[in-house]
Short mmCIF file of C-alpha atoms in Angstrom, two decimals:
data_model
loop_
_atom_site.label_atom_id
_atom_site.label_comp_id
_atom_site.label_asym_id
_atom_site.label_seq_id
_atom_site.Cartn_x
_atom_site.Cartn_y
_atom_site.Cartn_z
CA UNK A 1 -19.34 19.30 29.87
CA UNK A 2 -22.90 18.05 30.06
CA UNK A 3 -24.43 18.54 33.47
CA UNK A 4 -25.17 14.90 34.13
CA UNK A 5 -22.15 14.08 36.29
CA UNK A 6 -20.48 11.93 33.68
CA UNK A 7 -16.68 12.15 33.69
CA UNK A 8 -14.31 12.49 30.71
CA UNK A 9 -10.70 11.42 31.29
CA UNK A 10 -8.31 12.67 28.60
CA UNK A 11 -5.59 10.19 27.67
CA UNK A 12 -2.76 9.73 25.20
CA UNK A 13 -3.41 6.25 23.85
CA UNK A 14 -1.52 6.13 20.56
CA UNK A 15 0.96 3.31 20.93
CA UNK A 16 2.30 4.06 24.44
CA UNK A 17 -0.68 3.43 26.68
CA UNK A 18 -2.82 5.90 28.63
CA UNK A 19 -0.98 8.89 30.06
CA UNK A 20 -3.33 9.02 33.06
CA UNK A 21 -3.77 5.32 33.64
CA UNK A 22 -4.17 3.83 37.07
CA UNK A 23 -1.23 1.47 37.56
CA UNK A 24 -2.32 -1.87 39.02
CA UNK A 25 -0.28 -3.51 41.80
CA UNK A 26 1.04 -6.05 39.27
CA UNK A 27 3.86 -4.67 37.14
CA UNK A 28 2.91 -3.98 33.55
CA UNK A 29 -0.86 -3.75 34.14
CA UNK A 30 -2.43 -0.34 33.50
CA UNK A 31 -6.08 0.71 33.69
CA UNK A 32 -7.76 3.83 32.39
CA UNK A 33 -11.27 5.16 32.03
CA UNK A 34 -11.06 6.81 28.63
CA UNK A 35 -14.49 8.41 28.51
CA UNK A 36 -17.95 8.22 30.03
CA UNK A 37 -20.24 10.68 28.35
CA UNK A 38 -23.43 11.43 26.48
CA UNK A 39 -21.66 13.99 24.34
CA UNK A 40 -21.13 12.65 20.79
CA UNK A 41 -18.14 14.90 20.05
CA UNK A 42 -16.26 13.70 23.13
CA UNK A 43 -16.99 10.09 22.26
CA UNK A 44 -15.80 10.59 18.69
CA UNK A 45 -12.54 12.18 19.81
CA UNK A 46 -11.58 9.35 22.12
CA UNK A 47 -12.87 6.59 19.83
CA UNK A 48 -10.71 7.89 16.98
CA UNK A 49 -7.63 7.74 19.21
CA UNK A 50 -8.34 4.25 20.52
CA UNK A 51 -9.00 2.82 17.06
CA UNK A 52 -6.64 4.71 14.70
CA UNK A 53 -8.73 7.53 13.23
CA UNK A 54 -11.99 5.58 13.36
CA UNK A 55 -15.28 7.44 12.88
CA UNK A 56 -18.47 7.12 14.88
CA UNK A 57 -22.00 7.96 13.69
CA UNK A 58 -24.73 7.49 16.33
CA UNK A 59 -28.24 6.63 15.23
CA UNK A 60 -30.19 9.81 14.64
CA UNK A 61 -33.02 10.64 17.00
CA UNK A 62 -32.01 8.26 19.81
CA UNK A 63 -30.41 9.04 23.18
CA UNK A 64 -26.64 8.50 22.99
CA UNK A 65 -24.25 7.29 25.67
CA UNK A 66 -20.72 5.92 25.64
CA UNK A 67 -18.33 4.52 28.24
CA UNK A 68 -14.87 3.30 27.27
CA UNK A 69 -12.33 1.70 29.58
CA UNK A 70 -9.07 -0.05 28.78
CA UNK A 71 -6.84 -2.45 30.67
CA UNK A 72 -3.38 -2.95 29.18
CA UNK A 73 -0.91 -5.73 29.77
CA UNK A 74 2.13 -5.39 27.54
CA UNK A 75 1.18 -5.96 23.91
CA UNK A 76 -2.41 -6.95 24.74
CA UNK A 77 -5.29 -4.69 25.75
CA UNK A 78 -8.91 -5.25 26.68
CA UNK A 79 -11.23 -2.42 25.63
CA UNK A 80 -14.63 -2.36 27.34
CA UNK A 81 -17.09 -0.30 25.36
CA UNK A 82 -20.66 0.23 26.53
CA UNK A 83 -22.89 2.00 24.02
CA UNK A 84 -26.41 3.37 24.24
CA UNK A 85 -28.42 4.42 21.21
CA UNK A 86 -26.63 2.37 18.56
CA UNK A 87 -24.94 3.58 15.42
CA UNK A 88 -22.16 2.79 12.98
CA UNK A 89 -18.40 2.70 13.53
CA UNK A 90 -15.94 2.77 10.65
CA UNK A 91 -12.27 1.86 10.94
CA UNK A 92 -10.46 2.76 7.71
CA UNK A 93 -7.37 0.82 8.79
CA UNK A 94 -7.07 -1.66 11.66
CA UNK A 95 -3.42 -0.64 11.87
CA UNK A 96 -0.74 -2.91 13.32
CA UNK A 97 -3.10 -4.93 15.47
CA UNK A 98 -5.18 -8.08 15.54
CA UNK A 99 -8.58 -7.49 17.13
CA UNK A 100 -10.90 -10.10 18.65
CA UNK A 101 -14.38 -8.59 18.98
CA UNK A 102 -16.75 -10.14 21.55
CA UNK A 103 -19.96 -8.99 23.21
CA UNK A 104 -21.18 -9.12 26.79
CA UNK A 105 -24.60 -7.86 25.71
CA UNK A 106 -26.23 -6.69 22.49
CA UNK A 107 -25.13 -7.40 18.94
CA UNK A 108 -23.07 -5.84 16.17
CA UNK A 109 -22.66 -6.74 12.51
CA UNK A 110 -20.63 -5.52 9.57
CA UNK A 111 -17.93 -6.36 7.07
CA UNK A 112 -14.15 -6.59 7.18
CA UNK A 113 -11.83 -7.33 4.24
CA UNK A 114 -14.78 -8.33 2.07
CA UNK A 115 -16.24 -10.76 4.65
CA UNK A 116 -19.37 -10.23 6.69
CA UNK A 117 -19.60 -10.96 10.41
CA UNK A 118 -21.98 -10.82 13.33
CA UNK A 119 -21.03 -10.48 17.00
CA UNK A 120 -23.54 -12.17 19.32
CA UNK A 121 -22.97 -12.80 23.05
CA UNK A 122 -21.50 -16.29 23.64
CA UNK A 123 -22.39 -17.33 20.08
CA UNK A 124 -20.47 -15.34 17.46
CA UNK A 125 -17.29 -13.28 17.49
CA UNK A 126 -15.15 -11.55 14.86
CA UNK A 127 -11.42 -11.46 14.17
CA UNK A 128 -9.95 -8.42 12.41
CA UNK A 129 -6.52 -8.53 10.77
CA UNK A 130 -3.93 -5.72 10.41
CA UNK A 131 -3.98 -3.20 7.59
CA UNK A 132 -7.63 -3.74 6.61
CA UNK A 133 -10.77 -1.67 6.97
CA UNK A 134 -13.85 -2.51 8.99
CA UNK A 135 -17.41 -1.17 9.23
CA UNK A 136 -19.79 -2.31 11.95
CA UNK A 137 -23.33 -1.44 13.00
CA UNK A 138 -24.08 -1.73 16.72
CA UNK A 139 -27.37 -2.33 18.50
CA UNK A 140 -29.12 0.30 20.60
CA UNK A 141 -27.60 -1.38 23.69
CA UNK A 142 -24.18 -2.90 23.05
CA UNK A 143 -21.50 -3.97 25.52
CA UNK A 144 -18.36 -4.74 23.53
CA UNK A 145 -15.44 -6.63 25.05
CA UNK A 146 -12.57 -6.30 22.58
CA UNK A 147 -9.09 -7.81 22.81
CA UNK A 148 -6.48 -5.80 20.91
CA UNK A 149 -3.17 -7.61 20.23
CA UNK A 150 -0.10 -5.92 18.78
CA UNK A 151 0.82 -7.55 15.49
CA UNK A 152 4.48 -8.04 16.46
CA UNK A 153 3.55 -10.06 19.56
CA UNK A 154 1.26 -12.52 17.77
CA UNK A 155 3.60 -12.83 14.77
CA UNK A 156 6.49 -13.62 17.12
CA UNK A 157 4.38 -16.26 18.86
CA UNK A 158 3.63 -17.85 15.48
CA UNK A 159 7.36 -18.02 14.68
CA UNK A 160 8.10 -19.52 18.10
CA UNK A 161 5.49 -22.24 17.51
CA UNK A 162 6.43 -23.09 13.94
CA UNK A 163 9.95 -21.83 13.29
CA UNK A 164 8.55 -20.05 10.21
CA UNK A 165 9.12 -16.33 9.75
CA UNK A 166 6.28 -14.15 8.47
CA UNK A 167 6.75 -11.55 5.74
CA UNK A 168 3.26 -10.12 6.11
CA UNK A 169 0.44 -10.17 8.66
CA UNK A 170 -1.62 -13.28 9.27
CA UNK A 171 -5.04 -12.90 7.64
CA UNK A 172 -7.75 -14.48 9.80
CA UNK A 173 -11.17 -15.61 8.64
CA UNK A 174 -13.39 -12.91 10.12
CA UNK A 175 -16.36 -14.88 11.48
CA UNK A 176 -15.72 -16.97 14.59
CA UNK A 177 -18.19 -19.55 15.93
CA UNK A 178 -18.00 -19.39 19.74
CA UNK A 179 -20.46 -22.20 20.44
CA UNK A 180 -19.00 -25.18 18.62
CA UNK A 181 -15.68 -26.71 17.71
CA UNK A 182 -12.31 -24.97 18.08
CA UNK A 183 -13.86 -21.49 18.28
CA UNK A 184 -15.38 -22.45 21.61
CA UNK A 185 -11.88 -23.03 23.01
CA UNK A 186 -10.75 -19.61 21.75
CA UNK A 187 -13.74 -18.01 23.46
CA UNK A 188 -13.20 -19.78 26.79
CA UNK A 189 -9.52 -18.78 26.96
CA UNK A 190 -10.27 -15.22 25.84
CA UNK A 191 -12.96 -14.87 28.50
CA UNK A 192 -10.64 -16.23 31.19
CA UNK A 193 -7.89 -13.77 30.17
CA UNK A 194 -10.35 -10.87 30.08
CA UNK A 195 -11.87 -11.66 33.47
CA UNK A 196 -8.46 -12.00 35.09
CA UNK A 197 -7.02 -8.78 33.62
CA UNK A 198 -10.06 -6.85 34.88
CA UNK A 199 -9.46 -7.92 38.49
CA UNK A 200 -7.71 -5.49 40.83
CA UNK A 201 -5.56 -8.38 42.10
CA UNK A 202 -4.56 -9.59 38.61
CA UNK A 203 -1.23 -11.42 38.60
CA UNK A 204 1.24 -10.64 35.80
CA UNK A 205 2.63 -14.17 36.10
CA UNK A 206 -0.80 -15.69 35.51
CA UNK A 207 -1.65 -13.17 32.78
CA UNK A 208 1.55 -14.02 30.91
CA UNK A 209 0.59 -17.70 30.89
CA UNK A 210 -2.99 -16.95 29.85
CA UNK A 211 -1.83 -14.58 27.11
CA UNK A 212 0.40 -17.33 25.68
CA UNK A 213 -2.55 -19.74 25.76
CA UNK A 214 -4.74 -17.13 24.06
CA UNK A 215 -2.20 -16.55 21.28
CA UNK A 216 -1.80 -20.30 20.75
CA UNK A 217 -5.55 -20.90 20.65
CA UNK A 218 -6.04 -18.12 18.09
CA UNK A 219 -3.30 -19.51 15.83
CA UNK A 220 -4.32 -23.15 16.18
CA UNK A 221 -8.13 -22.93 16.32
CA UNK A 222 -9.05 -19.84 14.25
CA UNK A 223 -8.64 -20.30 10.50
CA UNK A 224 -6.13 -18.00 8.80
CA UNK A 225 -3.71 -17.66 5.91
CA UNK A 226 -0.97 -19.66 7.69
CA UNK A 227 -3.15 -22.47 9.07
CA UNK A 228 -1.59 -25.05 6.73
CA UNK A 229 1.71 -24.72 8.57
CA UNK A 230 0.11 -25.34 11.96
CA UNK A 231 -2.13 -28.12 10.62
CA UNK A 232 0.90 -30.14 9.45
CA UNK A 233 1.62 -33.20 11.61
CA UNK A 234 4.31 -32.77 14.19
CA UNK A 235 7.62 -34.18 12.94
CA UNK A 236 8.79 -37.51 14.29
CA UNK A 237 12.36 -38.71 14.60
CA UNK A 238 13.08 -39.71 11.02
CA UNK A 239 14.83 -42.97 10.06
CA UNK A 240 18.14 -42.80 8.24
CA UNK A 241 16.56 -43.29 4.82
CA UNK A 242 14.37 -40.19 5.25
CA UNK A 243 17.29 -38.10 6.46
CA UNK A 244 19.41 -39.19 3.49
CA UNK A 245 16.57 -38.39 1.07
CA UNK A 246 16.04 -34.97 2.65
CA UNK A 247 19.73 -34.16 2.43
CA UNK A 248 19.76 -35.14 -1.25
CA UNK A 249 16.65 -33.05 -1.98
CA UNK A 250 18.07 -30.03 -0.13
CA UNK A 251 21.25 -30.23 -2.21
CA UNK A 252 19.49 -30.77 -5.55
CA UNK A 253 16.10 -29.05 -5.17
CA UNK A 254 16.91 -26.64 -7.99
CA UNK A 255 17.72 -29.52 -10.36
CA UNK A 256 15.28 -31.74 -12.34
CA UNK A 257 15.69 -34.74 -10.03
CA UNK A 258 13.24 -37.66 -10.11
CA UNK A 259 11.80 -40.06 -7.56
CA UNK A 260 14.26 -42.68 -8.81
CA UNK A 261 17.14 -40.34 -7.97
CA UNK A 262 15.80 -39.81 -4.45
CA UNK A 263 15.26 -43.54 -3.91
CA UNK A 264 18.82 -44.24 -5.02
CA UNK A 265 20.18 -41.62 -2.61
CA UNK A 266 18.13 -43.07 0.27
CA UNK A 267 19.30 -46.63 -0.39
CA UNK A 268 15.95 -48.33 0.26
CA UNK A 269 13.11 -49.58 -1.99
CA UNK A 270 10.64 -46.96 -3.24
CA UNK A 271 7.75 -48.45 -1.28
CA UNK A 272 9.72 -48.34 1.97
CA UNK A 273 10.82 -44.75 1.39
CA UNK A 274 7.27 -43.64 0.59
CA UNK A 275 5.90 -45.28 3.74
CA UNK A 276 8.63 -43.72 5.89
CA UNK A 277 7.98 -40.23 4.47
CA UNK A 278 4.23 -40.46 4.98
CA UNK A 279 4.71 -41.67 8.54
CA UNK A 280 7.34 -39.04 9.50
CA UNK A 281 6.55 -36.05 7.29
CA UNK A 282 2.89 -36.56 6.42
CA UNK A 283 3.50 -36.51 2.66
CA UNK A 284 5.24 -38.75 0.06
CA UNK A 285 8.76 -37.83 -1.11
CA UNK A 286 7.81 -35.88 -4.25
CA UNK A 287 5.27 -33.76 -2.35
CA UNK A 288 7.98 -33.05 0.20
CA UNK A 289 10.32 -32.04 -2.63
CA UNK A 290 7.66 -29.69 -4.01
CA UNK A 291 7.32 -28.08 -0.59
CA UNK A 292 11.09 -27.56 -0.46
CA UNK A 293 11.07 -26.06 -3.95
CA UNK A 294 8.40 -23.57 -2.94
CA UNK A 295 10.45 -22.61 0.12
CA UNK A 296 13.48 -22.16 -2.17
CA UNK A 297 11.36 -20.07 -4.56
CA UNK A 298 10.30 -17.86 -1.67
CA UNK A 299 13.94 -17.36 -0.69
CA UNK A 300 14.89 -16.42 -4.26
CA UNK A 301 12.02 -13.92 -4.43
CA UNK A 302 12.66 -12.44 -0.98
CA UNK A 303 16.41 -12.08 -1.69
CA UNK A 304 16.31 -11.42 -5.45
CA UNK A 305 19.07 -10.87 -7.94
CA UNK A 306 18.80 -7.81 -10.17
CA UNK A 307 17.08 -9.71 -12.97
CA UNK A 308 14.88 -12.03 -10.89
CA UNK A 309 11.29 -12.52 -12.03
CA UNK A 310 8.38 -14.66 -10.86
CA UNK A 311 8.26 -16.57 -14.15
CA UNK A 312 12.02 -17.11 -14.10
CA UNK A 313 12.04 -18.47 -10.54
CA UNK A 314 9.10 -20.80 -11.23
CA UNK A 315 10.74 -22.14 -14.41
CA UNK A 316 14.16 -22.60 -12.79
CA UNK A 317 12.68 -24.72 -10.01
CA UNK A 318 10.33 -26.73 -12.22
CA UNK A 319 7.21 -25.38 -10.53
CA UNK A 320 5.08 -25.19 -13.66
CA UNK A 321 3.12 -22.43 -15.35
CA UNK A 322 3.52 -19.01 -13.62
CA UNK A 323 -0.25 -18.67 -13.16
CA UNK A 324 -0.63 -22.01 -11.38
CA UNK A 325 2.57 -21.32 -9.45
CA UNK A 326 1.16 -18.00 -8.23
CA UNK A 327 -2.10 -19.60 -7.04
CA UNK A 328 -0.30 -22.30 -5.06
CA UNK A 329 2.27 -19.82 -3.74
CA UNK A 330 -0.47 -17.58 -2.33
CA UNK A 331 -2.18 -20.57 -0.73
CA UNK A 332 1.06 -21.62 0.95
CA UNK A 333 2.40 -18.22 2.06
CA UNK A 334 -0.59 -15.86 2.21
CA UNK A 335 0.74 -13.44 -0.42
CA UNK A 336 1.46 -13.49 -4.15
CA UNK A 337 4.99 -14.19 -5.44
CA UNK A 338 5.04 -10.74 -7.03
CA UNK A 339 4.38 -9.18 -3.60
CA UNK A 340 7.30 -11.13 -2.13
CA UNK A 341 9.52 -10.07 -5.03
CA UNK A 342 8.53 -6.41 -4.70
CA UNK A 343 9.30 -6.43 -0.98
CA UNK A 344 12.59 -8.22 -1.65
CA UNK A 345 13.64 -5.72 -4.28
CA UNK A 346 12.77 -2.82 -1.99
CA UNK A 347 14.76 -4.34 0.89
CA UNK A 348 17.76 -4.86 -1.41
CA UNK A 349 17.53 -1.33 -2.81
CA UNK A 350 16.78 -2.57 -6.32
CA UNK A 351 14.52 -0.54 -8.63
CA UNK A 352 11.00 -1.78 -9.22
CA UNK A 353 10.57 -3.89 -12.32
CA UNK A 354 8.65 -2.09 -15.03
CA UNK A 355 5.90 -4.12 -16.74
CA UNK A 356 6.73 -5.16 -20.26
CA UNK A 357 4.91 -3.30 -22.97
CA UNK A 358 3.13 -5.38 -25.49
CA UNK A 359 4.25 -4.73 -29.09
#
């Protein structure tokens, strides 16, 4: 150890929390000082365990210092990283976490999933999504305040809010404006959660409520691949004509039905039915039918028959050219139809489809 009095606390952080954490009075809250050192090798060792095999390269020729602490509350952790000397950190795979990167002093910048970002105190933050790489350069003096959220917890919160199940991780836009608009709300709630969890008297009851508010604010106010579902107007109690039309569409979505067919099933004039759908569902009847057909297509791809194909499903449901279908499918569900089909075939134990050879 260097003779400067700095202390290194060894921990086991992979998935189960620190093995030598200080347990707070509130159940479920654990605190640990992971490292406080000027030794680069020690810092690298701990950093790679905190952030899934990440690498750390300090700036050459500058004095280096690192202090890492973590406070855990269930599926959410706050990592406080204070860095001296600057350098570059590389995370080859974010793993099964969502990460909100904030700064209490100094700046960092980099790229994640092909998008650039900059973290500036009280002005800019960054959101990293699971299964993607990240590279960031940090200033000579940087005080990171990072919230790490287990993917399963945030995905479950999304399903509780929307009733929609996720087949893959939510993909957030990386850059987050903390000064203006919805991003400011995310920042305020995140800061409140972080400040509370760092207190010795932190209450698990209060932290549970704040964590729920944080998850909701991230899903509602930060843009991501599933934002369209949350942006949809909240459903109102539908009149009888809308319910009848929906029942007819649900029963005949796989058939080439027309607006006239739906109007006849609803038993009201077309203009009245259109107005009722827009008021209650936010879209006219045929747009609602198209949404149902895409949901049916997703079900067919996720639970495929042996001979199912993307082109076959699109044609059977009248969803147009496979290329245009794929573009709209990705926009709606955050993944390509072929990805859904591949996952569905794997889950059902079916062999992968081999690409057709051109003659």
